[in-house]
JSON list of C-alpha atoms in Angstrom, two decimals:
[
{"chain": "A", "resi": 24, "resn": "MET", "atom": "CA", "xyz": [13.30, -10.97, -27.47]},
{"chain": "A", "resi": 25, "resn": "THR", "atom": "CA", "xyz": [10.40, -9.74, -25.41]},
{"chain": "A", "resi": 26, "resn": "VAL", "atom": "CA", "xyz": [8.13, -7.19, -26.98]},
{"chain": "A", "resi": 27, "resn": "ASN", "atom": "CA", "xyz": [5.83, -5.24, -24.70]},
{"chain": "A", "resi": 28, "resn": "HIS", "atom": "CA", "xyz": [2.51, -3.90, -25.80]},
{"chain": "A", "resi": 29, "resn": "PRO", "atom": "CA", "xyz": [2.85, -0.08, -25.88]},
{"chain": "A", "resi": 30, "resn": "SER", "atom": "CA", "xyz": [0.44, 0.33, -22.96]},
{"chain": "A", "resi": 31, "resn": "GLU", "atom": "CA", "xyz": [2.16, -2.33, -20.81]},
{"chain": "A", "resi": 32, "resn": "PRO", "atom": "CA", "xyz": [5.11, -1.26, -18.65]},
{"chain": "A", "resi": 33, "resn": "SER", "atom": "CA", "xyz": [8.31, -3.32, -18.91]},
{"chain": "A", "resi": 34, "resn": "LEU", "atom": "CA", "xyz": [9.19, -5.52, -15.94]},
{"chain": "A", "resi": 35, "resn": "SER", "atom": "CA", "xyz": [12.16, -3.33, -15.03]},
{"chain": "A", "resi": 36, "resn": "THR", "atom": "CA", "xyz": [9.86, -0.30, -15.05]},
{"chain": "A", "resi": 37, "resn": "VAL", "atom": "CA", "xyz": [7.39, -2.17, -12.87]},
{"chain": "A", "resi": 38, "resn": "GLU", "atom": "CA", "xyz": [10.15, -3.08, -10.42]},
{"chain": "A", "resi": 39, "resn": "GLN", "atom": "CA", "xyz": [11.43, 0.50, -10.23]},
{"chain": "A", "resi": 40, "resn": "GLN", "atom": "CA", "xyz": [8.00, 2.05, -9.81]},
{"chain": "A", "resi": 41, "resn": "VAL", "atom": "CA", "xyz": [6.84, -0.46, -7.21]},
{"chain": "A", "resi": 42, "resn": "GLU", "atom": "CA", "xyz": [10.03, 0.23, -5.25]},
{"chain": "A", "resi": 43, "resn": "GLN", "atom": "CA", "xyz": [9.42, 3.99, -5.47]},
{"chain": "A", "resi": 44, "resn": "ILE", "atom": "CA", "xyz": [5.83, 3.57, -4.30]},
{"chain": "A", "resi": 45, "resn": "TRP", "atom": "CA", "xyz": [6.92, 1.30, -1.42]},
{"chain": "A", "resi": 46, "resn": "ARG", "atom": "CA", "xyz": [9.59, 3.79, -0.32]},
{"chain": "A", "resi": 47, "resn": "TYR", "atom": "CA", "xyz": [7.24, 6.78, -0.57]},
{"chain": "A", "resi": 48, "resn": "VAL", "atom": "CA", "xyz": [4.22, 5.31, 1.22]},
{"chain": "A", "resi": 49, "resn": "LEU", "atom": "CA", "xyz": [6.25, 3.64, 3.97]},
{"chain": "A", "resi": 50, "resn": "ARG", "atom": "CA", "xyz": [8.73, 6.54, 4.20]},
{"chain": "A", "resi": 51, "resn": "MET", "atom": "CA", "xyz": [11.56, 4.02, 4.01]},
{"chain": "A", "resi": 52, "resn": "PRO", "atom": "CA", "xyz": [14.91, 5.43, 5.13]},
{"chain": "A", "resi": 53, "resn": "GLN", "atom": "CA", "xyz": [17.91, 4.62, 2.94]},
{"chain": "A", "resi": 54, "resn": "ASP", "atom": "CA", "xyz": [19.63, 2.83, 5.82]},
{"chain": "A", "resi": 55, "resn": "GLN", "atom": "CA", "xyz": [16.78, 0.31, 6.19]},
{"chain": "A", "resi": 56, "resn": "GLU", "atom": "CA", "xyz": [16.95, -1.45, 2.82]},
{"chain": "A", "resi": 57, "resn": "ASP", "atom": "CA", "xyz": [16.04, -4.84, 4.31]},
{"chain": "A", "resi": 58, "resn": "ALA", "atom": "CA", "xyz": [13.29, -3.63, 6.64]},
{"chain": "A", "resi": 59, "resn": "THR", "atom": "CA", "xyz": [9.97, -5.40, 6.22]},
{"chain": "A", "resi": 60, "resn": "PHE", "atom": "CA", "xyz": [6.54, -3.89, 5.76]},
{"chain": "A", "resi": 61, "resn": "PHE", "atom": "CA", "xyz": [5.87, -4.47, 9.46]},
{"chain": "A", "resi": 62, "resn": "GLU", "atom": "CA", "xyz": [9.21, -3.06, 10.63]},
{"chain": "A", "resi": 63, "resn": "LEU", "atom": "CA", "xyz": [8.40, 0.10, 8.67]},
{"chain": "A", "resi": 64, "resn": "GLN", "atom": "CA", "xyz": [5.13, 0.37, 10.63]},
{"chain": "A", "resi": 65, "resn": "GLY", "atom": "CA", "xyz": [3.04, -0.80, 7.66]},
{"chain": "A", "resi": 66, "resn": "GLN", "atom": "CA", "xyz": [-0.67, -1.24, 8.40]},
{"chain": "A", "resi": 67, "resn": "SER", "atom": "CA", "xyz": [-3.75, -2.12, 6.41]},
{"chain": "A", "resi": 68, "resn": "VAL", "atom": "CA", "xyz": [-4.14, 1.55, 5.38]},
{"chain": "A", "resi": 69, "resn": "SER", "atom": "CA", "xyz": [-0.55, 1.56, 4.07]},
{"chain": "A", "resi": 70, "resn": "ALA", "atom": "CA", "xyz": [-1.21, -1.66, 2.15]},
{"chain": "A", "resi": 71, "resn": "ILE", "atom": "CA", "xyz": [-4.31, -0.14, 0.53]},
{"chain": "A", "resi": 72, "resn": "ARG", "atom": "CA", "xyz": [-2.39, 3.03, -0.38]},
{"chain": "A", "resi": 73, "resn": "ILE", "atom": "CA", "xyz": [0.41, 1.00, -2.00]},
{"chain": "A", "resi": 74, "resn": "ALA", "atom": "CA", "xyz": [-2.04, -1.20, -3.92]},
{"chain": "A", "resi": 75, "resn": "SER", "atom": "CA", "xyz": [-4.04, 1.84, -5.07]},
{"chain": "A", "resi": 76, "resn": "ARG", "atom": "CA", "xyz": [-0.96, 3.71, -6.26]},
{"chain": "A", "resi": 77, "resn": "ILE", "atom": "CA", "xyz": [0.28, 0.66, -8.16]},
{"chain": "A", "resi": 78, "resn": "GLU", "atom": "CA", "xyz": [-3.08, 0.38, -9.89]},
{"chain": "A", "resi": 79, "resn": "ASP", "atom": "CA", "xyz": [-3.26, 4.13, -10.61]},
{"chain": "A", "resi": 80, "resn": "GLU", "atom": "CA", "xyz": [0.32, 4.48, -11.85]},
{"chain": "A", "resi": 81, "resn": "LEU", "atom": "CA", "xyz": [0.92, 1.11, -13.51]},
{"chain": "A", "resi": 82, "resn": "GLY", "atom": "CA", "xyz": [-2.55, -0.19, -14.25]},
{"chain": "A", "resi": 83, "resn": "ILE", "atom": "CA", "xyz": [-1.77, -3.36, -12.28]},
{"chain": "A", "resi": 84, "resn": "ARG", "atom": "CA", "xyz": [-4.45, -4.49, -9.88]},
{"chain": "A", "resi": 85, "resn": "ILE", "atom": "CA", "xyz": [-3.03, -6.26, -6.85]},
{"chain": "A", "resi": 86, "resn": "ASP", "atom": "CA", "xyz": [-4.53, -7.53, -3.63]},
{"chain": "A", "resi": 87, "resn": "ALA", "atom": "CA", "xyz": [-3.40, -5.34, -0.74]},
{"chain": "A", "resi": 88, "resn": "GLY", "atom": "CA", "xyz": [-3.15, -8.53, 1.32]},
{"chain": "A", "resi": 89, "resn": "SER", "atom": "CA", "xyz": [-0.15, -9.59, -0.76]},
{"chain": "A", "resi": 90, "resn": "LEU", "atom": "CA", "xyz": [1.90, -7.11, 1.29]},
{"chain": "A", "resi": 91, "resn": "PHE", "atom": "CA", "xyz": [1.20, -9.20, 4.37]},
{"chain": "A", "resi": 92, "resn": "GLU", "atom": "CA", "xyz": [2.17, -12.37, 2.50]},
{"chain": "A", "resi": 93, "resn": "ASN", "atom": "CA", "xyz": [5.32, -10.77, 1.01]},
{"chain": "A", "resi": 94, "resn": "PRO", "atom": "CA", "xyz": [6.50, -8.37, 3.71]},
{"chain": "A", "resi": 95, "resn": "SER", "atom": "CA", "xyz": [9.95, -7.52, 2.35]},
{"chain": "A", "resi": 96, "resn": "MET", "atom": "CA", "xyz": [10.30, -5.04, -0.48]},
{"chain": "A", "resi": 97, "resn": "LYS", "atom": "CA", "xyz": [12.14, -7.59, -2.65]},
{"chain": "A", "resi": 98, "resn": "GLU", "atom": "CA", "xyz": [9.51, -10.29, -2.06]},
{"chain": "A", "resi": 99, "resn": "PHE", "atom": "CA", "xyz": [6.70, -7.87, -2.80]},
{"chain": "A", "resi": 100, "resn": "ILE", "atom": "CA", "xyz": [8.31, -6.60, -6.00]},
{"chain": "A", "resi": 101, "resn": "TRP", "atom": "CA", "xyz": [8.87, -10.21, -7.07]},
{"chain": "A", "resi": 102, "resn": "SER", "atom": "CA", "xyz": [5.21, -11.07, -6.42]},
{"chain": "A", "resi": 103, "resn": "VAL", "atom": "CA", "xyz": [4.02, -8.08, -8.46]},
{"chain": "A", "resi": 104, "resn": "THR", "atom": "CA", "xyz": [6.33, -8.92, -11.39]},
{"chain": "A", "resi": 105, "resn": "GLU", "atom": "CA", "xyz": [5.23, -12.57, -11.27]},
{"chain": "A", "resi": 106, "resn": "GLN", "atom": "CA", "xyz": [1.63, -11.40, -11.44]},
{"chain": "A", "resi": 107, "resn": "VAL", "atom": "CA", "xyz": [2.48, -9.23, -14.46]},
{"chain": "A", "resi": 108, "resn": "LYS", "atom": "CA", "xyz": [4.24, -12.16, -16.16]},
{"chain": "A", "resi": 109, "resn": "SER", "atom": "CA", "xyz": [1.37, -14.57, -15.53]},
{"chain": "A", "resi": 110, "resn": "SER", "atom": "CA", "xyz": [-1.23, -12.10, -16.78]},
{"chain": "A", "resi": 111, "resn": "ALA", "atom": "CA", "xyz": [0.77, -11.63, -19.98]},
{"chain": "A", "resi": 112, "resn": "GLN", "atom": "CA", "xyz": [0.80, -15.36, -20.83]},
{"chain": "A", "resi": 113, "resn": "PRO", "atom": "CA", "xyz": [-0.63, -16.11, -24.30]},
{"chain": "A", "resi": 114, "resn": "GLY", "atom": "CA", "xyz": [-4.15, -17.50, -24.23]},
{"chain": "A", "resi": 115, "resn": "ASP", "atom": "CA", "xyz": [-4.89, -15.94, -20.85]},
{"chain": "A", "resi": 116, "resn": "GLU", "atom": "CA", "xyz": [-7.96, -14.00, -21.88]},
{"chain": "A", "resi": 117, "resn": "ARG", "atom": "CA", "xyz": [-10.31, -12.75, -19.20]}
]
């Protein structure tokens, strides 16, 4: 059983909110579920807006460049959740 700290969002919440942010910033039409960041006309400004919103809304700091490395919505969500998992590992004190 996984217990989240009260101030930490659950992974499913992270996934849902990252998807909402992606869709909002990139104005992703429903019929383009598999469109990549680049196909949705994503640019460096879009990447910064997505990263900033994720940090503001979820408290998760990500590198905007990860959008270029993970250009599909599913890949990007996976990379963010992996980052959350790795930062929650016991003994990982910064």
